[in-house]
mmCIF file of C-alpha atoms (C1' of nucleotides) in Angstrom:
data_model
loop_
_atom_site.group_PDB
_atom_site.id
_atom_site.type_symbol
_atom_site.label_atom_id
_atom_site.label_comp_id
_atom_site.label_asym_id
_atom_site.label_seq_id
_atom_site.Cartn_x
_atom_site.Cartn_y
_atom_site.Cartn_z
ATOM 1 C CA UNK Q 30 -20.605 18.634 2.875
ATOM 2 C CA UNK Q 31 -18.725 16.717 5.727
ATOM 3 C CA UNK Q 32 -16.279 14.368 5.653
ATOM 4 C CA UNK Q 33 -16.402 11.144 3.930
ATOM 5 C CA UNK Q 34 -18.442 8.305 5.639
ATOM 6 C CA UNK Q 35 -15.372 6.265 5.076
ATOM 7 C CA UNK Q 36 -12.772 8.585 6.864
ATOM 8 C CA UNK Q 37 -15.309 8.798 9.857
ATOM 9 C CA UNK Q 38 -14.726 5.488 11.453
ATOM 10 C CA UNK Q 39 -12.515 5.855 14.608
ATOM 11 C CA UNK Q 40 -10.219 2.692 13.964
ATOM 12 C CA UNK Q 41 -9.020 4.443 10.899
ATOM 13 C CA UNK Q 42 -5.690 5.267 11.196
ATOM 14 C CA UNK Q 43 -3.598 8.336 10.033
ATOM 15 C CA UNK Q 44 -0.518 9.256 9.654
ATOM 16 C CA UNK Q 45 2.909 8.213 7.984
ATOM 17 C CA UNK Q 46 2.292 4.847 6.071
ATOM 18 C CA UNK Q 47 4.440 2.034 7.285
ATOM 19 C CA UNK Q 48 6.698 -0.341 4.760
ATOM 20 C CA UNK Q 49 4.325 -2.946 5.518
ATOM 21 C CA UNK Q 50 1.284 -0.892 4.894
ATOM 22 C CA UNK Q 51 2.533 0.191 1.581
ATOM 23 C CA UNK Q 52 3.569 -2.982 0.698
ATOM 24 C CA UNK Q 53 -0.018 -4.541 0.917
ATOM 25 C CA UNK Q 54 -1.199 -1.257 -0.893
ATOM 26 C CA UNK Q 55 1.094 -2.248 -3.664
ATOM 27 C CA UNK Q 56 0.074 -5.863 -4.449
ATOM 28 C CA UNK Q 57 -3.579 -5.319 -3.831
ATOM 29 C CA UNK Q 58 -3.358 -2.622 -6.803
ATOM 30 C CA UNK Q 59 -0.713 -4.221 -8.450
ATOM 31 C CA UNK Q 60 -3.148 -7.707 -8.560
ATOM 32 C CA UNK Q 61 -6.426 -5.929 -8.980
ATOM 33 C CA UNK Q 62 -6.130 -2.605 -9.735
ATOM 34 C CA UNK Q 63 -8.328 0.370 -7.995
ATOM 35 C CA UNK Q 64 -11.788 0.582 -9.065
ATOM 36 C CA UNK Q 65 -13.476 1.098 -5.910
ATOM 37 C CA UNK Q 66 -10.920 2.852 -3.351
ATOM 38 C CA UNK Q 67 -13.845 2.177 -0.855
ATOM 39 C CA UNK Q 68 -13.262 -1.529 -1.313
ATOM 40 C CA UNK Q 69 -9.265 -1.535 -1.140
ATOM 41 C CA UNK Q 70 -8.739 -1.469 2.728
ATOM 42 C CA UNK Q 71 -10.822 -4.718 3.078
ATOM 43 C CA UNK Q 72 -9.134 -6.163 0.451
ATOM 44 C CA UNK Q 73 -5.655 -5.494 0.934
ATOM 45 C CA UNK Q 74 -5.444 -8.188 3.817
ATOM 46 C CA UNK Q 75 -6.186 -11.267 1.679
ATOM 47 C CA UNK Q 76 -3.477 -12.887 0.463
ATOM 48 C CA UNK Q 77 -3.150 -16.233 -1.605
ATOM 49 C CA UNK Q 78 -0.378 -18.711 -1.360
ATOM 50 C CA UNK Q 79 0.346 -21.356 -3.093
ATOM 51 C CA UNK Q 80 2.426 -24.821 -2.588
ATOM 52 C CA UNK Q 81 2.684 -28.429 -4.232
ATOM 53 C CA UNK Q 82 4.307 -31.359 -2.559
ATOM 54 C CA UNK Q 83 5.407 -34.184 -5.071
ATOM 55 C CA UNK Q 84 4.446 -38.041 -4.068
ATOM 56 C CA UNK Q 85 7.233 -39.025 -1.270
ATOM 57 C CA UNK Q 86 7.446 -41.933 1.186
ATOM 58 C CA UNK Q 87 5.691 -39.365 3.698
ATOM 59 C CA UNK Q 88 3.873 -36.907 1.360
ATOM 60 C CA UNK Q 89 1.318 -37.433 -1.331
ATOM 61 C CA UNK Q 90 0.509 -35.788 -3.928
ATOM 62 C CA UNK Q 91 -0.552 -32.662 -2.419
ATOM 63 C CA UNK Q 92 -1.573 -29.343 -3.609
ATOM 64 C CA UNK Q 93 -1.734 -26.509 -1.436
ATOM 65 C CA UNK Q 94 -3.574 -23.296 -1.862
ATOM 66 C CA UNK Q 95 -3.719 -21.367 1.385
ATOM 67 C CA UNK Q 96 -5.717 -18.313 1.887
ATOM 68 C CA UNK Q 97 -4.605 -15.973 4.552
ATOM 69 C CA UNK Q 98 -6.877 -13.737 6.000
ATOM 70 C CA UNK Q 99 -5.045 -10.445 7.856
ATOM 71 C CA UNK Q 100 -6.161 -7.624 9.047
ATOM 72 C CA UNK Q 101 -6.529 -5.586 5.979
ATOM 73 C CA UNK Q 102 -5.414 -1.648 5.827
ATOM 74 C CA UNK Q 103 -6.427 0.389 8.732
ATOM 75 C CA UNK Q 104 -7.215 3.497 6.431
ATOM 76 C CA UNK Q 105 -9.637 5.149 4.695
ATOM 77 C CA UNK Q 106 -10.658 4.372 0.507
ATOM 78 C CA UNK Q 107 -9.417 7.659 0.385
ATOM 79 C CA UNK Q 108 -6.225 7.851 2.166
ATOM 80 C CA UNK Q 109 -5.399 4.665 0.040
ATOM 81 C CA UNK Q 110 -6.010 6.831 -3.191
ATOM 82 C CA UNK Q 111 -3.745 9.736 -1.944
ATOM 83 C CA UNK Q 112 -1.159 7.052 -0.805
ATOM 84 C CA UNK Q 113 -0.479 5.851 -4.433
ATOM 85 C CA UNK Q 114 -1.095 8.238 -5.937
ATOM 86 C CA UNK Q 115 1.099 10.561 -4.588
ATOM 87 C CA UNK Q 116 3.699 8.486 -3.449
ATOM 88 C CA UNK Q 117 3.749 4.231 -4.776
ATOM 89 C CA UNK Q 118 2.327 4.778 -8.429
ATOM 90 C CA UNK Q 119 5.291 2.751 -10.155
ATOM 91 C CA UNK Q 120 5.311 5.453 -12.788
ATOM 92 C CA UNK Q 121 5.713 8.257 -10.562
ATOM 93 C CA UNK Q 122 9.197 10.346 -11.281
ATOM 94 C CA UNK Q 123 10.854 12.063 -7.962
ATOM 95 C CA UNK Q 124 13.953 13.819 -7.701
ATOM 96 C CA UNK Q 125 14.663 17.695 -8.945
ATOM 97 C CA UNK Q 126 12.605 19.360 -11.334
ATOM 98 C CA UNK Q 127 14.472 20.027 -14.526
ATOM 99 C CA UNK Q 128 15.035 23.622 -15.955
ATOM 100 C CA UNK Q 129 12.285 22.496 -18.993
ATOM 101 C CA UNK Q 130 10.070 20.848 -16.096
ATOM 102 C CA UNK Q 131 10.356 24.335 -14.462
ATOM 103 C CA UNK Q 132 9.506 26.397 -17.186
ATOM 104 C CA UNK Q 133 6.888 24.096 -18.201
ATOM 105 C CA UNK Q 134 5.544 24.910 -14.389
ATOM 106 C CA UNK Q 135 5.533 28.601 -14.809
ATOM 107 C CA UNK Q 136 4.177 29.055 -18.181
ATOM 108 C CA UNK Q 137 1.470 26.718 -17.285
ATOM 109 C CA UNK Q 138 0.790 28.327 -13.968
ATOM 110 C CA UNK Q 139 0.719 31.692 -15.612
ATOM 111 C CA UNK Q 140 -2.225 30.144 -17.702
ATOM 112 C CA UNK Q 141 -4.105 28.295 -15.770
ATOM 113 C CA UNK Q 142 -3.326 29.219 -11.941
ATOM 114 C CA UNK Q 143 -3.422 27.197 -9.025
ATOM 115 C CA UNK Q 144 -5.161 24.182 -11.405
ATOM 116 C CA UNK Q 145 -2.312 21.667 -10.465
ATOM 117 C CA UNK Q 146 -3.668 18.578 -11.466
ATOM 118 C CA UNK Q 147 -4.066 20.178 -14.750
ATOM 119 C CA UNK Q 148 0.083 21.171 -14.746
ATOM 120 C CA UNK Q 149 0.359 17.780 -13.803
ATOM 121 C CA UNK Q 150 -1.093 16.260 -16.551
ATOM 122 C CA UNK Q 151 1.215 17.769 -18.708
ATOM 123 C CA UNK Q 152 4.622 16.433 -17.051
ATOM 124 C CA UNK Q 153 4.451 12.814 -16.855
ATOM 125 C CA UNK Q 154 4.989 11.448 -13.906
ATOM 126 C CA UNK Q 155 4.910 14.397 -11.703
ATOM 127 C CA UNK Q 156 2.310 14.464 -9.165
ATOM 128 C CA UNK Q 157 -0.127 17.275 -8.331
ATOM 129 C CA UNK Q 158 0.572 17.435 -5.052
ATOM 130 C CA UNK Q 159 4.857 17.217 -5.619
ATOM 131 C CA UNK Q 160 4.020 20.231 -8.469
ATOM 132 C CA UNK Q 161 2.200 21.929 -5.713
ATOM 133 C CA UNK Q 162 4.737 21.676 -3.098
ATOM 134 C CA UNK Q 163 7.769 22.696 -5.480
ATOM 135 C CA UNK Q 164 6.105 25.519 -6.668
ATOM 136 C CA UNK Q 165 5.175 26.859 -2.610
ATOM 137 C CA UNK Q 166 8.771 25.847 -1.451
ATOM 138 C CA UNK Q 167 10.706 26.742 -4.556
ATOM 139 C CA UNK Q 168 9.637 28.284 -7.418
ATOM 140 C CA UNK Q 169 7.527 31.614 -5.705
ATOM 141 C CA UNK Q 170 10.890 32.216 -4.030
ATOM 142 C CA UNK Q 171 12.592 32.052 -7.367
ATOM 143 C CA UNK Q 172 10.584 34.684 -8.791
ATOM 144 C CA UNK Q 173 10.641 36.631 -5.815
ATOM 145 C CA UNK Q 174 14.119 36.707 -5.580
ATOM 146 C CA UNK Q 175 15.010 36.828 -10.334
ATOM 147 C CA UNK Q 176 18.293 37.479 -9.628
ATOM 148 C CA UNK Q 177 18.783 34.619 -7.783
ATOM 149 C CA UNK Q 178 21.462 31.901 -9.448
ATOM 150 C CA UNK Q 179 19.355 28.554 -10.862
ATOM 151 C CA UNK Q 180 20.456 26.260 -8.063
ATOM 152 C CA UNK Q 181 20.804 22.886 -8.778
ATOM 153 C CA UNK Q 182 21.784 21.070 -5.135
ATOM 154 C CA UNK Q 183 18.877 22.653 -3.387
ATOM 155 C CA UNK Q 184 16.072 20.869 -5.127
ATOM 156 C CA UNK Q 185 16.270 17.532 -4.317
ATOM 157 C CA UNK Q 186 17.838 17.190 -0.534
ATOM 158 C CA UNK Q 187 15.925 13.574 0.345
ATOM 159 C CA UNK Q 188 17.772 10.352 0.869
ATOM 160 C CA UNK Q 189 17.285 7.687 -1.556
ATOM 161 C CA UNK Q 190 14.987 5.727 0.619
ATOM 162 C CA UNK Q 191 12.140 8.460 0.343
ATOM 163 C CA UNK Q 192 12.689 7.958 -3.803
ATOM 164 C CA UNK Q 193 12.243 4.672 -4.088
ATOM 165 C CA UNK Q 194 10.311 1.773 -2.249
ATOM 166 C CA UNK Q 195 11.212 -1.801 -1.810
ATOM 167 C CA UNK Q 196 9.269 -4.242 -3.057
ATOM 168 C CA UNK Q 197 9.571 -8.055 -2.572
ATOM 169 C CA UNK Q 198 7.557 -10.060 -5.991
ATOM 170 C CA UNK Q 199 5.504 -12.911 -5.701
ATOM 171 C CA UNK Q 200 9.032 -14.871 -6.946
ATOM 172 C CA UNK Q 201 10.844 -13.424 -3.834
ATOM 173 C CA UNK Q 202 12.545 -11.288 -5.372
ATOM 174 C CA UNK Q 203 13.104 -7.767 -4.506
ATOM 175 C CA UNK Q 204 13.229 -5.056 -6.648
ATOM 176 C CA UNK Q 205 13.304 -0.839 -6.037
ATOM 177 C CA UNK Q 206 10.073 1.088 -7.351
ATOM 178 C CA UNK Q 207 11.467 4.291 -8.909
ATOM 179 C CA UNK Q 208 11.035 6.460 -11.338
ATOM 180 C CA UNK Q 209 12.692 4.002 -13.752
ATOM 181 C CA UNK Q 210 10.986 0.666 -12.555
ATOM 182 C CA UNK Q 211 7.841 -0.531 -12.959
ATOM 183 C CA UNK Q 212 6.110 -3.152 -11.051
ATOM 184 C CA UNK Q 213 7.732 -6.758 -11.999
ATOM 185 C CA UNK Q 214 4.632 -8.864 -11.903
ATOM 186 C CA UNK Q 215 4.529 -11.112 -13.827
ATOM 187 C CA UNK Q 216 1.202 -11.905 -14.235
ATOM 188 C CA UNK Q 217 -1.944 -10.466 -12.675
ATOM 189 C CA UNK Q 218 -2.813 -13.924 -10.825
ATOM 190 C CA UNK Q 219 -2.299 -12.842 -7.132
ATOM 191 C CA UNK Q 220 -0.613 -15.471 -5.940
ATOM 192 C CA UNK Q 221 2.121 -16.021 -3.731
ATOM 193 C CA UNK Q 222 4.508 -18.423 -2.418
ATOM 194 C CA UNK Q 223 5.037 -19.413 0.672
ATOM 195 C CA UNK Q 224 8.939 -19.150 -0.138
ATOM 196 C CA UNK Q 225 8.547 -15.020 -1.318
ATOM 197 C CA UNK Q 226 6.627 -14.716 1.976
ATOM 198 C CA UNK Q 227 8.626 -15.700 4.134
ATOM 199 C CA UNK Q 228 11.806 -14.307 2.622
ATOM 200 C CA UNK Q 229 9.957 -10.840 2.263
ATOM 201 C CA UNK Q 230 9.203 -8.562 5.358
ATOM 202 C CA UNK Q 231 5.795 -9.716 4.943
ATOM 203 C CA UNK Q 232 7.409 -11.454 8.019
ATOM 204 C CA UNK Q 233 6.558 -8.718 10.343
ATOM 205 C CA UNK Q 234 2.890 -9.043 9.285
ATOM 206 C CA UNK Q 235 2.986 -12.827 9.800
ATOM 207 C CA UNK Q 236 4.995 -12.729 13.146
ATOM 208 C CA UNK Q 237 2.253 -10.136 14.621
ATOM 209 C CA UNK Q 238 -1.144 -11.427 13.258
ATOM 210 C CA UNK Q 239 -0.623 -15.089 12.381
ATOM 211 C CA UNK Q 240 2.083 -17.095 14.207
ATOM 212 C CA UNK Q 241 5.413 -17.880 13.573
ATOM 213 C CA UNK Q 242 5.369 -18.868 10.336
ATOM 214 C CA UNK Q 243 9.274 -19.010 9.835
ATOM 215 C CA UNK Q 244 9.777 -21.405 12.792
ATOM 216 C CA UNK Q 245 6.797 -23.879 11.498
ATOM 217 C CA UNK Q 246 8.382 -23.510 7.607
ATOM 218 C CA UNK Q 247 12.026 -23.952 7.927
ATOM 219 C CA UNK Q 248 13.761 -23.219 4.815
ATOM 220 C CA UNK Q 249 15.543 -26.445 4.739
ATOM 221 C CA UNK Q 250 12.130 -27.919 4.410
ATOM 222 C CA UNK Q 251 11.193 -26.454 1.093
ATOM 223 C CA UNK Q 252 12.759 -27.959 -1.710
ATOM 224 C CA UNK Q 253 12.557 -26.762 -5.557
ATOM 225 C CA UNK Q 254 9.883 -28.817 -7.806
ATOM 226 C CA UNK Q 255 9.671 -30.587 -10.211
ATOM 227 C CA UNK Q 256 7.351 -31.310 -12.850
ATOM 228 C CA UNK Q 257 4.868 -28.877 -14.861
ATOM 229 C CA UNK Q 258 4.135 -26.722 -12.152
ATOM 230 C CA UNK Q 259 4.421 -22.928 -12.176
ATOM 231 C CA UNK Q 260 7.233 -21.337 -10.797
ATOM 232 C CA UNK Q 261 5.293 -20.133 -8.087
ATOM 233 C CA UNK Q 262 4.405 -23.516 -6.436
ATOM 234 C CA UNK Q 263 6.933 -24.274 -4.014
ATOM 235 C CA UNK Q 264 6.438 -27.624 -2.720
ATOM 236 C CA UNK Q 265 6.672 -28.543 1.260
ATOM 237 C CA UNK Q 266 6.674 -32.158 2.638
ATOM 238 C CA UNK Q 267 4.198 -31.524 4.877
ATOM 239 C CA UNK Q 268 5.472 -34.943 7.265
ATOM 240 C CA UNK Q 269 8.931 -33.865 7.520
ATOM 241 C CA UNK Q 270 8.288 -30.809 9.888
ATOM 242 C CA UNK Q 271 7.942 -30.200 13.203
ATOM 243 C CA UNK Q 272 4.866 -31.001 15.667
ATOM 244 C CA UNK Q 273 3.640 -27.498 14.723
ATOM 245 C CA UNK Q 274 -0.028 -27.375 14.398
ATOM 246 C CA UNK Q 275 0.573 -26.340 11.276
ATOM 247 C CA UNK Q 276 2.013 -29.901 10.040
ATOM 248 C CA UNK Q 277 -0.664 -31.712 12.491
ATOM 249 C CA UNK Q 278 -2.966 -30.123 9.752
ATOM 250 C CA UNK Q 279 -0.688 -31.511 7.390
ATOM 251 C CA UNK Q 280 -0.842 -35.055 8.699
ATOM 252 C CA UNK Q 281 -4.455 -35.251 9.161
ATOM 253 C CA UNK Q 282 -5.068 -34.485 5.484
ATOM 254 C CA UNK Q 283 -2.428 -37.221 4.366
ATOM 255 C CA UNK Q 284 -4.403 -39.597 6.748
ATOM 256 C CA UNK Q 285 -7.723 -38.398 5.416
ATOM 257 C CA UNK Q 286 -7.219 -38.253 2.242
ATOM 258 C CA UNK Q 287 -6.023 -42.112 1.822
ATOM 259 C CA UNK Q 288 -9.804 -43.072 3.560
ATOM 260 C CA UNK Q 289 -11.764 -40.208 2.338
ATOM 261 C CA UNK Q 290 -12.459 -39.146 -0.965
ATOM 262 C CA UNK Q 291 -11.477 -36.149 -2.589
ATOM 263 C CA UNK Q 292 -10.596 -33.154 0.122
ATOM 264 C CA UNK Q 293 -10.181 -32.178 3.580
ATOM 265 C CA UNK Q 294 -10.986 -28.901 5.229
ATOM 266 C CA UNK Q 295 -7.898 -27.962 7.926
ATOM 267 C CA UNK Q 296 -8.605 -24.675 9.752
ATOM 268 C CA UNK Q 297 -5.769 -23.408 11.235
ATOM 269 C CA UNK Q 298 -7.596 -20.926 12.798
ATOM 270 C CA UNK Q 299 -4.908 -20.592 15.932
ATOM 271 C CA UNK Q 300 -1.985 -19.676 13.645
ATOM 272 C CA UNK Q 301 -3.886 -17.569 10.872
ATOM 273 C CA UNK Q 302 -6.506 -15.193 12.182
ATOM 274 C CA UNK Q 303 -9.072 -16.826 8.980
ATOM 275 C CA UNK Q 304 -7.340 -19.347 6.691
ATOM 276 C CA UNK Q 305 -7.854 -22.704 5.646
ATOM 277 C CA UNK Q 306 -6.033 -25.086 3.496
ATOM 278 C CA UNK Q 307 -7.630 -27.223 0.947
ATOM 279 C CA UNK Q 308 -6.035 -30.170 -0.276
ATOM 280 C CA UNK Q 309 -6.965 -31.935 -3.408
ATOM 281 C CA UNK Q 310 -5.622 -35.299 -4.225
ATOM 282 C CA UNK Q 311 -5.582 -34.856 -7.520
ATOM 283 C CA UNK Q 312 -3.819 -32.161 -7.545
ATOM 284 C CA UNK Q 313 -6.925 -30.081 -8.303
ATOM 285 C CA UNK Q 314 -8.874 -27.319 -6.554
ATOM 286 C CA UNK Q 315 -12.229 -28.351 -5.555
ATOM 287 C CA UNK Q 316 -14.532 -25.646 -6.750
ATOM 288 C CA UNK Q 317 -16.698 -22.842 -5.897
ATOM 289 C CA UNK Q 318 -16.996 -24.969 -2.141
ATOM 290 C CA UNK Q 319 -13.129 -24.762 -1.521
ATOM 291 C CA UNK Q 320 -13.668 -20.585 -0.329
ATOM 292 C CA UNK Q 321 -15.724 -21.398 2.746
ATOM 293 C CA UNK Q 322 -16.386 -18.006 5.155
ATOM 294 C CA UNK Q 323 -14.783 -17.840 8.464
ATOM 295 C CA UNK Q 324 -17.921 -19.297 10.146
ATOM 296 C CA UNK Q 325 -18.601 -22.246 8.613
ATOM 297 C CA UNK Q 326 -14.756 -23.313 8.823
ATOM 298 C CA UNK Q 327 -15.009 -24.338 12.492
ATOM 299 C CA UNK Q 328 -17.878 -26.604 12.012
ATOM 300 C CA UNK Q 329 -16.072 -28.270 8.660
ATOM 301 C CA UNK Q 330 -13.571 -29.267 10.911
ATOM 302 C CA UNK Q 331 -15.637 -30.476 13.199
ATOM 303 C CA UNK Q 332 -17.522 -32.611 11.246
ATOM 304 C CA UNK Q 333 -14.222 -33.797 9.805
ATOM 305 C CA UNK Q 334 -12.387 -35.157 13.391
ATOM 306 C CA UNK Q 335 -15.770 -36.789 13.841
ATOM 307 C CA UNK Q 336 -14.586 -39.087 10.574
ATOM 308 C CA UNK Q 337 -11.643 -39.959 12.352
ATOM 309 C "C1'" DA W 18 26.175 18.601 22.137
ATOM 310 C "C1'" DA W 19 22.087 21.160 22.145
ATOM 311 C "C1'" DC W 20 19.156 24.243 20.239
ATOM 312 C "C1'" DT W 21 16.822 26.988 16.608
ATOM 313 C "C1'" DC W 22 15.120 27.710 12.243
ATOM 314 C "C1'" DA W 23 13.936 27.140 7.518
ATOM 315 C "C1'" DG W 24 12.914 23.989 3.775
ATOM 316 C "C1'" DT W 25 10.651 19.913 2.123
ATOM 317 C "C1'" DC W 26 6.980 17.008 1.321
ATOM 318 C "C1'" DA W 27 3.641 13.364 2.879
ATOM 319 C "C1'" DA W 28 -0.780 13.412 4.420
ATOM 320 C "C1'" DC W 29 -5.014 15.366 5.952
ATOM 321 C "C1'" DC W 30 -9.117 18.464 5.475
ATOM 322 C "C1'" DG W 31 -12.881 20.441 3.289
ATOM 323 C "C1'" DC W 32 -15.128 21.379 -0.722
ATOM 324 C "C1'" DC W 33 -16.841 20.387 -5.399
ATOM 325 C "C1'" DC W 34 -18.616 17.457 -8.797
ATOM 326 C "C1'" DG W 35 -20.519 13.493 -11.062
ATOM 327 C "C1'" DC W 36 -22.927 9.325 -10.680
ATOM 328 C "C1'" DT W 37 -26.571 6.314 -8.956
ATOM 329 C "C1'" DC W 38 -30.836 5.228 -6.984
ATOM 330 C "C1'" DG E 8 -35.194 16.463 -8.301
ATOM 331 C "C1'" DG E 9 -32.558 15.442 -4.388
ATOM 332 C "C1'" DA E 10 -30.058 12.646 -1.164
ATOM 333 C "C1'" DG E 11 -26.093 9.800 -0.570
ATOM 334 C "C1'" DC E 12 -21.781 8.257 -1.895
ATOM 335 C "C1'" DG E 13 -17.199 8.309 -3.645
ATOM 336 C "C1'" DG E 14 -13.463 10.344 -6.481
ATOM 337 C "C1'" DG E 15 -10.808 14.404 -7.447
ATOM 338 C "C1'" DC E 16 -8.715 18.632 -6.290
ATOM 339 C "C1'" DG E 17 -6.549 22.662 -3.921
ATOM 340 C "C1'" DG E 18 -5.288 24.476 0.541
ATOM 341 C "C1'" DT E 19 -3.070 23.597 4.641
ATOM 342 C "C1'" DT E 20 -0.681 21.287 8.341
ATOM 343 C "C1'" DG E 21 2.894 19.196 10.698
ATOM 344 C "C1'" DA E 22 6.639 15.728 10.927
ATOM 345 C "C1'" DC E 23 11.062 15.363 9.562
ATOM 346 C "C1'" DT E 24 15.681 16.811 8.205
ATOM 347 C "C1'" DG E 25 19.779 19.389 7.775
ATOM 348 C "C1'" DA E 26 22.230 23.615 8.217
ATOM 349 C "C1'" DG E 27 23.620 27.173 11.150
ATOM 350 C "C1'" DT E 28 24.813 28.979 15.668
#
DNA sequence: AACTCAGTCAACCGCCCGCTC
DNA sequence: GGAGCGGGCGGTTGACTGAGT
């Protein structure tokens, strides 16, 4: 059998993992889990954000949802699998092999053999393929060499960064994966404010695929809410911000949405490679027709400046 | 400082297996 | 039954690092 039809496809790319690759490995499972690997490259480039602006002099009542399209992960369903797996599982332990862990890894090798996702199963939080190395770099030598002192210093010579991962939640806050912490989500919703995203290096990812975000949102701009909203709306006075495309959307949906009556379709299509904001008077999303695809968002608009 | 070498481990490759159609 | 697909697994590679010279 050859290789998988997924890992065939010449703009898949190998390699190290970058922060900002593992990062959108992280909240795609994180949100949604991993039932189809196949599925997760795709995936991984939608993201959801959400903001409210209260009723001001120059802003009404305005919810926000924005949908940002990226490019998605440039890897295979399967490299995606190994990737957390092996390395950004929350659950995963790192750092030296205790004496019992070692034992453990001998006995059970001694009974099963070279079955070491089997020996795996039976030390939480040890991965196959970390059992696997240990055992080529460390423990054959050991019982090549019994006389050899248990050394303690020689088992775990990485710096900290390779044992734990940053990770920025959809609050903005950032927290360490290691073997101690586990994810912080706090709910499975997926959604993200505009305030975590731009505090996060999610940056990078904005800055090269969709525009500069940080120099259209300034944080002076974005004020705390108030009101029954989740935490996770951060409001934005759309009218208060520079003559960014991005608050031209803004203004044309406070203009349209005094004469017209319920939403307004905005694609900012030059600063987000496929995203769209829908705005809801009432503070409501519109329904099934407020997820439009990429081709049909042109002509909304168009048929929207033809209102005006 | 520059080079070599050994150890570590993340990631890939190829195969097997189970599931679906 | 068999072809296709995707997940899982073990073997292997090679990038990286630090110690030694």
């Amino acid at each position: 059998m050859g290789k998988h039809s997924c890992c065939n496809q010449e703009n898949v790319k190998r390699g190290l993992w970058s922060p900002e690759e593992d990062e959108k490995l992280i909240k795609y499972i994180t949100a949604h889990g991993y039932g189809c690997w196949s599925e997760v490259p795709e995936k991984a480039g939608v993201f959801v954000a959400c903001t409210r602006a209260p009723p001001s002099e120059n802003c009404i009542y305005i919810y926000t949802e924005v949908t940002i399209c990226i490019p998605g992960l440039q890897r295979c369903g399967k490299s995606c699998r190994l990737r957390w797996i092996n390395y950004l599982r929350p659950d995963i332990r790192r750092g030296r092999f205790t004496p019992e862990e070692e034992q453990l890894i001998i006995s059970l090798h001694e009974a099963v053999g070279n079955r070491w996702a089997h020996i795996a199963s039976h030390l939480p939080g040890r991965t196959d393929n970390g059992i696997k190395n240990y055992w080529n770099s460390w423990i054959k030598k050991k019982i090549r060499k019994p006389s050899s002192p248990a050394s303690t210093n020689m088992e775990n010579p990485r710096t900290d960064h390779q044992h734990s991962q940053f990770f920025v939640d959809k609050f903005g806050q950032n927290h360490f994966l290691n073997q101690e912490t586990l994810i912080p989500f706090h709910d499975p919703s997926f959604t993200f404010d505009i305030n975590g995203i731009y505090n996060s290096h999610m940056d990078q990812i904005f800055l090269e695929h969709a525009g500069t975000l940080q120099n259209q949102i300034q944080a002076e701009e974005i004020f705390q809410p108030a009101g029954s909203f989740s935490d996770n709306m951060v409001p934005i006075d759309v009218q208060s911000c520079d003559n960014t495309n991005f608050f031209k959307a803004g203004e044309m949906a406070v203009d349209s949405l005094q004469r017209q009556e319920d939403s307004i379709w905005i694609d900012t299509h030059q600063y987000f490679s496929s995203s769209y904001f829908v705005w809801d008077q009432a503070g409501q999303l519109g329904g099934e027709e407020i997820f439009p695809t990429t081709s049909n968002m042109g002509t909304m608009l168009e048929s929207s400046n033809e209102h005006e």
